[in-house]
C-alpha cells in the first residue's frame, strides 16, 4: 500500500453544485481539512456534500463570514473509492480553497 499526502485546490466560478474531488479507484482517502475562503464583501452560504453509492449527504452547511477562512471538515473524513466531494456557494466567484488529504492506494 502506498500512502501519499496531497492537496487539491479549487475556485468556484458559479453557484452550481461543483465536484471538487473524486476518490480514485483502489484508493481510500482520509480528508484532513477542506479550507474554504471567502473574498466577498458580505457573508456567503456554503455547503459541502458527499455522494457515495448513489446517495448524497450534506456534511457542512454554514455561512462563511466576510473575508474569512473556515474548515469544512471539523474532524477527519474518510472517502472510499468513487466517493465524490461537492461544494455549493450562494455567490459565484468569491469562494476558493484547498482540500488536504492522505490517499491510501492498494493494488
Short mmCIF file of the C-alpha atoms (twelve columns), coordinates in Angstrom:
data_MODEL
# 
_entry.id   MODEL 
# 
loop_
_atom_site.group_PDB 
_atom_site.id 
_atom_site.type_symbol 
_atom_site.label_atom_id 
_atom_site.label_alt_id 
_atom_site.label_comp_id 
_atom_site.label_asym_id 
_atom_site.label_seq_id 
_atom_site.Cartn_x 
_atom_site.Cartn_y 
_atom_site.Cartn_z 
_atom_site.pdbx_PDB_model_num 
ATOM 1   C CA . UNK A 1   0.000   0.000  0.000   1 
ATOM 2   C CA . UNK A 2   1.164   3.474  -0.860  1 
ATOM 3   C CA . UNK A 3   0.405   6.407  1.448   1 
ATOM 4   C CA . UNK A 4   0.539   9.813  -0.235  1 
ATOM 5   C CA . UNK A 5   -0.246  13.215 1.302   1 
ATOM 6   C CA . UNK A 6   -1.792  15.641 -1.193  1 
ATOM 7   C CA . UNK A 7   -3.524  18.991 -1.642  1 
ATOM 8   C CA . UNK A 8   -6.193  19.807 -4.230  1 
ATOM 9   C CA . UNK A 9   -7.108  23.447 -4.824  1 
ATOM 10  C CA . UNK A 10  -10.468 24.757 -6.014  1 
ATOM 11  C CA . UNK A 11  -12.103 28.045 -7.007  1 
ATOM 12  C CA . UNK A 12  -15.835 28.290 -7.605  1 
ATOM 13  C CA . UNK A 13  -16.967 30.258 -10.654 1 
ATOM 14  C CA . UNK A 14  -20.703 29.601 -10.325 1 
ATOM 15  C CA . UNK A 15  -23.442 28.871 -7.807  1 
ATOM 16  C CA . UNK A 16  -23.967 25.370 -9.235  1 
ATOM 17  C CA . UNK A 17  -23.037 22.213 -7.352  1 
ATOM 18  C CA . UNK A 18  -19.375 21.676 -8.243  1 
ATOM 19  C CA . UNK A 19  -17.319 18.493 -7.868  1 
ATOM 20  C CA . UNK A 20  -14.055 19.393 -6.152  1 
ATOM 21  C CA . UNK A 21  -12.684 15.894 -5.516  1 
ATOM 22  C CA . UNK A 22  -13.365 12.285 -6.509  1 
ATOM 23  C CA . UNK A 23  -11.653 9.464  -4.624  1 
ATOM 24  C CA . UNK A 24  -9.691  7.418  -7.183  1 
ATOM 25  C CA . UNK A 25  -10.307 3.716  -7.729  1 
ATOM 26  C CA . UNK A 26  -8.325  1.357  -5.475  1 
ATOM 27  C CA . UNK A 27  -7.898  4.228  -3.013  1 
ATOM 28  C CA . UNK A 28  -9.243  5.197  0.376   1 
ATOM 29  C CA . UNK A 29  -8.880  8.869  1.240   1 
ATOM 30  C CA . UNK A 30  -8.660  10.459 4.669   1 
ATOM 31  C CA . UNK A 31  -9.616  14.123 4.300   1 
ATOM 32  C CA . UNK A 32  -7.849  16.161 6.967   1 
ATOM 33  C CA . UNK A 33  -9.342  19.530 6.057   1 
ATOM 34  C CA . UNK A 34  -11.311 21.474 3.472   1 
ATOM 35  C CA . UNK A 35  -10.233 25.093 3.915   1 
ATOM 36  C CA . UNK A 36  -12.888 27.424 2.464   1 
ATOM 37  C CA . UNK A 37  -12.018 31.093 1.927   1 
ATOM 38  C CA . UNK A 38  -14.391 33.929 1.090   1 
ATOM 39  C CA . UNK A 39  -13.283 37.110 -0.670  1 
ATOM 40  C CA . UNK A 40  -16.803 38.537 -0.806  1 
ATOM 41  C CA . UNK A 41  -17.825 41.790 0.899   1 
ATOM 42  C CA . UNK A 42  -20.715 40.023 2.672   1 
ATOM 43  C CA . UNK A 43  -21.474 36.593 4.129   1 
ATOM 44  C CA . UNK A 44  -21.816 33.578 1.795   1 
ATOM 45  C CA . UNK A 45  -23.715 30.345 2.459   1 
ATOM 46  C CA . UNK A 46  -21.520 27.344 1.578   1 
ATOM 47  C CA . UNK A 47  -22.495 23.656 1.523   1 
ATOM 48  C CA . UNK A 48  -20.273 20.585 1.220   1 
ATOM 49  C CA . UNK A 49  -21.739 17.211 0.323   1 
ATOM 50  C CA . UNK A 50  -20.506 13.693 -0.340  1 
ATOM 51  C CA . UNK A 51  -22.039 11.402 -2.940  1 
ATOM 52  C CA . UNK A 52  -21.454 7.737  -2.129  1 
ATOM 53  C CA . UNK A 53  -23.181 4.753  -3.660  1 
ATOM 54  C CA . UNK A 54  -25.719 6.938  -5.469  1 
ATOM 55  C CA . UNK A 55  -26.821 8.842  -2.343  1 
ATOM 56  C CA . UNK A 56  -25.804 12.386 -1.441  1 
ATOM 57  C CA . UNK A 57  -25.180 13.540 2.131   1 
ATOM 58  C CA . UNK A 58  -24.659 17.125 3.321   1 
ATOM 59  C CA . UNK A 59  -21.630 17.280 5.618   1 
ATOM 60  C CA . UNK A 60  -21.242 21.053 6.015   1 
ATOM 61  C CA . UNK A 61  -23.782 23.859 5.607   1 
ATOM 62  C CA . UNK A 62  -22.720 27.201 7.098   1 
ATOM 63  C CA . UNK A 63  -22.352 30.862 6.341   1 
ATOM 64  C CA . UNK A 64  -18.773 31.952 5.712   1 
ATOM 65  C CA . UNK A 65  -18.224 35.448 7.052   1 
ATOM 66  C CA . UNK A 66  -16.747 38.285 5.032   1 
ATOM 67  C CA . UNK A 67  -13.041 37.807 4.322   1 
ATOM 68  C CA . UNK A 68  -12.632 34.681 6.473   1 
ATOM 69  C CA . UNK A 69  -11.410 31.120 6.041   1 
ATOM 70  C CA . UNK A 70  -13.159 28.154 7.674   1 
ATOM 71  C CA . UNK A 71  -12.586 24.408 7.780   1 
ATOM 72  C CA . UNK A 72  -15.472 22.447 6.265   1 
ATOM 73  C CA . UNK A 73  -14.278 19.236 7.960   1 
ATOM 74  C CA . UNK A 74  -14.086 19.562 11.736  1 
ATOM 75  C CA . UNK A 75  -12.598 16.081 12.146  1 
ATOM 76  C CA . UNK A 76  -11.091 13.742 9.572   1 
ATOM 77  C CA . UNK A 77  -13.472 12.357 6.962   1 
ATOM 78  C CA . UNK A 78  -12.985 9.056  5.121   1 
ATOM 79  C CA . UNK A 79  -13.883 8.764  1.444   1 
ATOM 80  C CA . UNK A 80  -13.996 5.391  -0.268  1 
ATOM 81  C CA . UNK A 81  -13.052 4.770  -3.899  1 
ATOM 82  C CA . UNK A 82  -15.525 6.574  -6.154  1 
ATOM 83  C CA . UNK A 83  -16.943 8.881  -3.467  1 
ATOM 84  C CA . UNK A 84  -17.395 12.454 -4.696  1 
ATOM 85  C CA . UNK A 85  -16.933 15.635 -2.639  1 
ATOM 86  C CA . UNK A 86  -19.004 18.570 -3.915  1 
ATOM 87  C CA . UNK A 87  -19.417 22.208 -2.906  1 
ATOM 88  C CA . UNK A 88  -22.039 24.870 -3.495  1 
ATOM 89  C CA . UNK A 89  -21.869 28.587 -2.721  1 
ATOM 90  C CA . UNK A 90  -24.691 31.112 -2.796  1 
ATOM 91  C CA . UNK A 91  -22.456 33.648 -4.609  1 
ATOM 92  C CA . UNK A 92  -20.219 32.955 -7.619  1 
ATOM 93  C CA . UNK A 93  -16.529 33.863 -7.953  1 
ATOM 94  C CA . UNK A 94  -15.865 34.528 -4.242  1 
ATOM 95  C CA . UNK A 95  -15.106 31.077 -2.748  1 
ATOM 96  C CA . UNK A 96  -11.835 29.186 -3.105  1 
ATOM 97  C CA . UNK A 97  -9.892  26.738 -1.015  1 
ATOM 98  C CA . UNK A 98  -7.817  23.630 -0.598  1 
ATOM 99  C CA . UNK A 99  -8.514  20.012 0.307   1 
ATOM 100 C CA . UNK A 100 -5.715  18.343 2.310   1 
ATOM 101 C CA . UNK A 101 -5.801  14.555 2.424   1 
ATOM 102 C CA . UNK A 102 -3.990  11.257 2.715   1 
ATOM 103 C CA . UNK A 103 -4.535  8.819  -0.161  1 
ATOM 104 C CA . UNK A 104 -4.063  5.130  0.685   1 
ATOM 105 C CA . UNK A 105 -3.738  3.148  -2.543  1 
ATOM 106 C CA . UNK A 106 -3.687  -0.621 -2.920  1 
ATOM 107 C CA . UNK A 107 -3.001  -2.767 -5.980  1 
# 
